[in-house]
Amino acid sequence: MKNKLSVMMFSWEYPPRVIGGISPHVYFLSKSLAEIGVKVHVVTCDFPGAPAHEVIDGVEVHRIDSYKNPSPDFATWVYLMNLNMQREAAAIVNKLGGKIDVFHAHDWLVATAGIGLKHVFRKPLLVTMHSTEIGRRDGLHTDTEKMIHETEAWLTYEAWKVVCCSDYMVSHVKWAFGLPEDKLVMIPNGVNTRAYEDPENEHYETFRAKFALPHEKIVLYVGRLVYEKGIHVLINAVPKVLAKVDAKFIIVGSGYMKEQLLDIVKSMRLEHKVLFLGFVDEENLLRLQKCADVSVVPSLFEPFGIVALEAMAAKSPVVVSDTGGLSEIVDHDVTGFKAYPNNPESLAWGITRILIDENYKKYIRENAFRKVQEKYDWQKIAQQTKQIYKSVLGEYSKSFWA
Amino acid sequence: MRVIIFSWEYPPRVVGQLADYIKALSTQLVKNKVETYVVTYHDSLTGAVEEANGVRVARVANPVRAHIGVLTWDLTLNQEVERAAASIYYNADEKVDLINVYDWHFIPAAVTLKNALKIPFVYSVESLENHRSPDPNTPYSMSIKSIEWLGLYESEKVSVKSEWMRDEIVRIHNVPEEKVKVVSPSADSWIKDVLELYKTVAGGANGK
C-alpha cells in the first residue's frame, strides 16, 4: 500500500461520552493506531459541549447529531441514530475523496451504519463484538432482545472479520451466531499501564491510613454490587479470612445488592472490617489499587474481566474466580490465584495464601505485571489490529469489489 | 437516462394503489427509452430480474425477522435497499442519473446514496403521516414525520399528484413551494411531465 492505511471507526460512545467499556476501548485503540501510522477517523454520537469535529491524540473525531429524530423507544433510537451516522459519515468519506480503506464497527449499536456504508462504498467492514444480547440477558425473552440478537447476527455475517477480546468471547460469539472459525479473531482488551506508573513522592501511607489500621492487610473489591459479580461470595469468605489474618475489606462500587450485603455483614458483626465506599473517582481508585495487598474478582459471569488486569497493572496481586475471560487473564499460581467459582472456602484460601506468604505474593505480582505489559499493552494490541486490517485488505484486493 | 425507483410495493406485492402505479410508470419510462430499475421489498422473491415490460426489478427482504414495530422493520430494511441500489450503480459504470423514492419507507437509503454516491433524488409523496395517523403527535408518528422531513429536505425535487397535496406539504413541513412539482397521473401529459421533472434533476445534485 502506497498511501497511509486509513480506517473509519463507528462507536456510539467516545470520550467525553462514556456509557460503558466501549468508549475507553475505542479511545485507546484509535490513539494507539494513530501512533503507529494509521489514519483513524472515529464517527461517534454528540455530547453536550464537545465539538462536532476535533483531532484528539492524532485521531480525527467526528460527532454526529444523534438525537435529530424523535424516537418512541431505545432500540428505534439506535436505528435512527444510525441513519444520521450513515448520512454524516457518507459525506465525510466523500469529502476525503473516498480515501477510507476499512470500516470498523463496535457492537450492534452501529450495525446498520456500518453495513450500509460497506455496500455503498464497497469497502471491507470489520466488527468488534464487545458483548452479545444473548449473553447479557442469558437468553432471548422479548421481541426487542430477539431483534437485537438478529441485528448482531447480521452484523457478524456482513463483517469480513469478527474481533473478540477473549478466547471465551470467541467461542461464545461463534456459538451464538454460528460463525465459521476462520472468521473470528482474538485480540485482547488493553490496559493503559502508564496510568499506574508511580508519581514521585506519592505518600501512600497517609492515604492508606484513611482506610485501614497499620497492622491490617487491605483486601480490595472493585465492581458493581450485582449477583453475577459474585460479591456475596467474597462477603461470605470474610470470616474465613479473618480467622487466619487481620484484614480490612474495602468494597468499591454500588448496585442493587448493597442493602442485602450490609445486612449480612451486620449479622456477622463485622461492620468494622468491611468498608463499603460506593462510587470512587478514578484518582482515588488508582491509589486504592496500589495500596491493596490483594484484589479479588469473584465473578460468576465475566466476558473479559478488565478489573483484574487493572489490579495487575497496579501491582496488586489478584484472586479471581476461574470463569470466562478471567480464566485466560490469570495463570494459577503464576500470575494470580484462581478460585473455584461461587465457593467462599476456595476464595478465602486464595486470599489468605497471598496475605500470609510474602514470597508467593511478590512472585505473583511481578509475573502479573510482566504479563500485562507483554500481552495487554495497547501498542501491541494496535499492532495486532493493524495486521488484521492489512490481511483483510490483502484478501479484498483480490475481490471484484477492489 | 438511467433511473432507480424505490417503492415498498410492486407487483406481485400489492398493498395499496402504489404497486400498480409504479408498474405503469416504470413500463412507460422504458417505452420512453429510460433505463428503469425498481428496488422493492418482497419477503421471499428476492433477487434481481428483468421483467417482460423491460423493467429491471430488484427485490430485497429484511435480514432481521423479529421486530417491535414498522419503524425498526423499515430502518433495517434500508441497508438491503442500499445494497441493491449500489449493485446497480457499480454494474452500470457508476452512473445513475437519479433515484425516485416513493413515500417515506426508503428515504433513509435515498439520503445515504445521495451523500455517498452523489445520486440526486426525487421524493414522490403519496401521503403524509399527518393525514394517515389519528394522532400525529405520538412519539411514533413524530419519528415517521421526521423521516418525511428529512426526505423533503435532502431531495432535489418533490413530486405530488395534486395541488392540494403540494399545499399541505408547504403548510406542514415548510417546504418552499417551487421545490414541489405537481405531476397528475390523470393528465394527458403525465409521462411527459415525469420526464420533464427527471430532466431538471438528472445530473443536478452534485455535478455527477
PDB file of C-alpha atoms in Angstrom, chain A residues 68-73 75-76 79-80 83-84 86-87 90-91 94 112 115-117 119-122 143-144 146-147 150-151 154 158, chain B residues 63-68 71-72 75-76 79 82-83 86-87 90 108 111-113 115-118 139-140 142-143 146-147 150 153-154:
ATOM      1  CA  LYS A  68     -32.063  14.518  15.349  1.00  0.00           C
ATOM      2  CA  ASN A  69     -35.111  12.281  15.038  1.00  0.00           C
ATOM      3  CA  PRO A  70     -37.617  11.775  17.840  1.00  0.00           C
ATOM      4  CA  SER A  71     -37.973   8.071  18.704  1.00  0.00           C
ATOM      5  CA  PRO A  72     -40.544   6.035  20.623  1.00  0.00           C
ATOM      6  CA  ASP A  73     -38.008   3.736  22.363  1.00  0.00           C
ATOM      7  CA  ALA A  75     -33.925   0.379  20.012  1.00  0.00           C
ATOM      8  CA  THR A  76     -35.671   2.620  17.460  1.00  0.00           C
ATOM      9  CA  TYR A  79     -31.519   2.669  14.263  1.00  0.00           C
ATOM     10  CA  LEU A  80     -32.460   6.308  13.712  1.00  0.00           C
ATOM     11  CA  LEU A  83     -29.426   6.711   9.825  1.00  0.00           C
ATOM     12  CA  ASN A  84     -27.831  10.028  10.788  1.00  0.00           C
ATOM     13  CA  GLN A  86     -24.555   6.892   7.953  1.00  0.00           C
ATOM     14  CA  ARG A  87     -25.583  10.129   6.336  1.00  0.00           C
ATOM     15  CA  ALA A  90     -21.033   9.237   3.864  1.00  0.00           C
ATOM     16  CA  ALA A  91     -20.458  12.956   3.461  1.00  0.00           C
ATOM     17  CA  ASN A  94     -16.833  11.821   0.088  1.00  0.00           C
ATOM     18  CA  THR A 112     -26.781  -0.562  10.245  1.00  0.00           C
ATOM     19  CA  ILE A 115     -23.433  -2.391   6.918  1.00  0.00           C
ATOM     20  CA  GLY A 116     -24.930   0.359   4.753  1.00  0.00           C
ATOM     21  CA  LEU A 117     -21.625   2.157   4.229  1.00  0.00           C
ATOM     22  CA  HIS A 119     -22.224  -1.626   0.484  1.00  0.00           C
ATOM     23  CA  VAL A 120     -22.461   1.891  -0.891  1.00  0.00           C
ATOM     24  CA  PHE A 121     -18.683   2.417  -0.857  1.00  0.00           C
ATOM     25  CA  ARG A 122     -17.797  -1.262  -1.367  1.00  0.00           C
ATOM     26  CA  ASP A 143     -39.052  -9.168  20.624  1.00  0.00           C
ATOM     27  CA  THR A 144     -36.582  -6.376  21.348  1.00  0.00           C
ATOM     28  CA  LYS A 146     -34.569 -11.109  19.506  1.00  0.00           C
ATOM     29  CA  MET A 147     -34.324  -8.132  17.184  1.00  0.00           C
ATOM     30  CA  GLU A 150     -30.600 -10.823  14.861  1.00  0.00           C
ATOM     31  CA  THR A 151     -29.032  -7.434  14.190  1.00  0.00           C
ATOM     32  CA  TRP A 154     -26.471  -9.786  10.552  1.00  0.00           C
ATOM     33  CA  GLU A 158     -21.629  -8.802   6.850  1.00  0.00           C
TER      34      GLU A 158
ATOM     35  CA  PRO B  63     -32.362  -9.848   7.279  1.00  0.00           C
ATOM     36  CA  VAL B  64     -33.824  -9.162  10.742  1.00  0.00           C
ATOM     37  CA  ARG B  65     -37.042 -11.116  11.289  1.00  0.00           C
ATOM     38  CA  ALA B  66     -38.075 -10.115  14.820  1.00  0.00           C
ATOM     39  CA  HIS B  67     -39.280  -6.535  15.202  1.00  0.00           C
ATOM     40  CA  ILE B  68     -41.022  -4.242  17.641  1.00  0.00           C
ATOM     41  CA  LEU B  71     -40.094   1.658  12.227  1.00  0.00           C
ATOM     42  CA  THR B  72     -37.435  -0.872  13.220  1.00  0.00           C
ATOM     43  CA  LEU B  75     -34.831   1.062   9.293  1.00  0.00           C
ATOM     44  CA  THR B  76     -33.167  -2.355   8.986  1.00  0.00           C
ATOM     45  CA  GLN B  79     -29.498  -1.314   4.207  1.00  0.00           C
ATOM     46  CA  GLU B  82     -28.803   0.438  -0.371  1.00  0.00           C
ATOM     47  CA  ARG B  83     -27.026  -2.797  -1.238  1.00  0.00           C
ATOM     48  CA  ALA B  86     -25.243   0.177  -5.023  1.00  0.00           C
ATOM     49  CA  SER B  87     -25.060  -3.019  -7.103  1.00  0.00           C
ATOM     50  CA  TYR B  90     -21.428  -0.275  -9.721  1.00  0.00           C
ATOM     51  CA  PRO B 108     -33.032   6.652   4.591  1.00  0.00           C
ATOM     52  CA  VAL B 111     -30.395  10.013   1.656  1.00  0.00           C
ATOM     53  CA  THR B 112     -27.358   7.753   2.129  1.00  0.00           C
ATOM     54  CA  LEU B 113     -26.970   7.186  -1.616  1.00  0.00           C
ATOM     55  CA  ASN B 115     -24.492  11.686   0.286  1.00  0.00           C
ATOM     56  CA  ALA B 116     -22.281   8.730  -0.596  1.00  0.00           C
ATOM     57  CA  LEU B 117     -22.600   8.369  -4.372  1.00  0.00           C
ATOM     58  CA  LYS B 118     -23.947  11.818  -5.264  1.00  0.00           C
ATOM     59  CA  PRO B 139     -43.500   9.739  19.522  1.00  0.00           C
ATOM     60  CA  TYR B 140     -44.067   7.051  16.889  1.00  0.00           C
ATOM     61  CA  MET B 142     -43.224  12.169  15.180  1.00  0.00           C
ATOM     62  CA  SER B 143     -40.481   9.753  14.270  1.00  0.00           C
ATOM     63  CA  SER B 146     -39.009  13.396  10.948  1.00  0.00           C
ATOM     64  CA  ILE B 147     -38.091  10.888   8.228  1.00  0.00           C
ATOM     65  CA  LEU B 150     -35.505  14.545   6.014  1.00  0.00           C
ATOM     66  CA  TYR B 153     -35.025  18.479   2.913  1.00  0.00           C
ATOM     67  CA  GLU B 154     -32.494  16.268   1.117  1.00  0.00           C
TER      68      GLU B 154
END
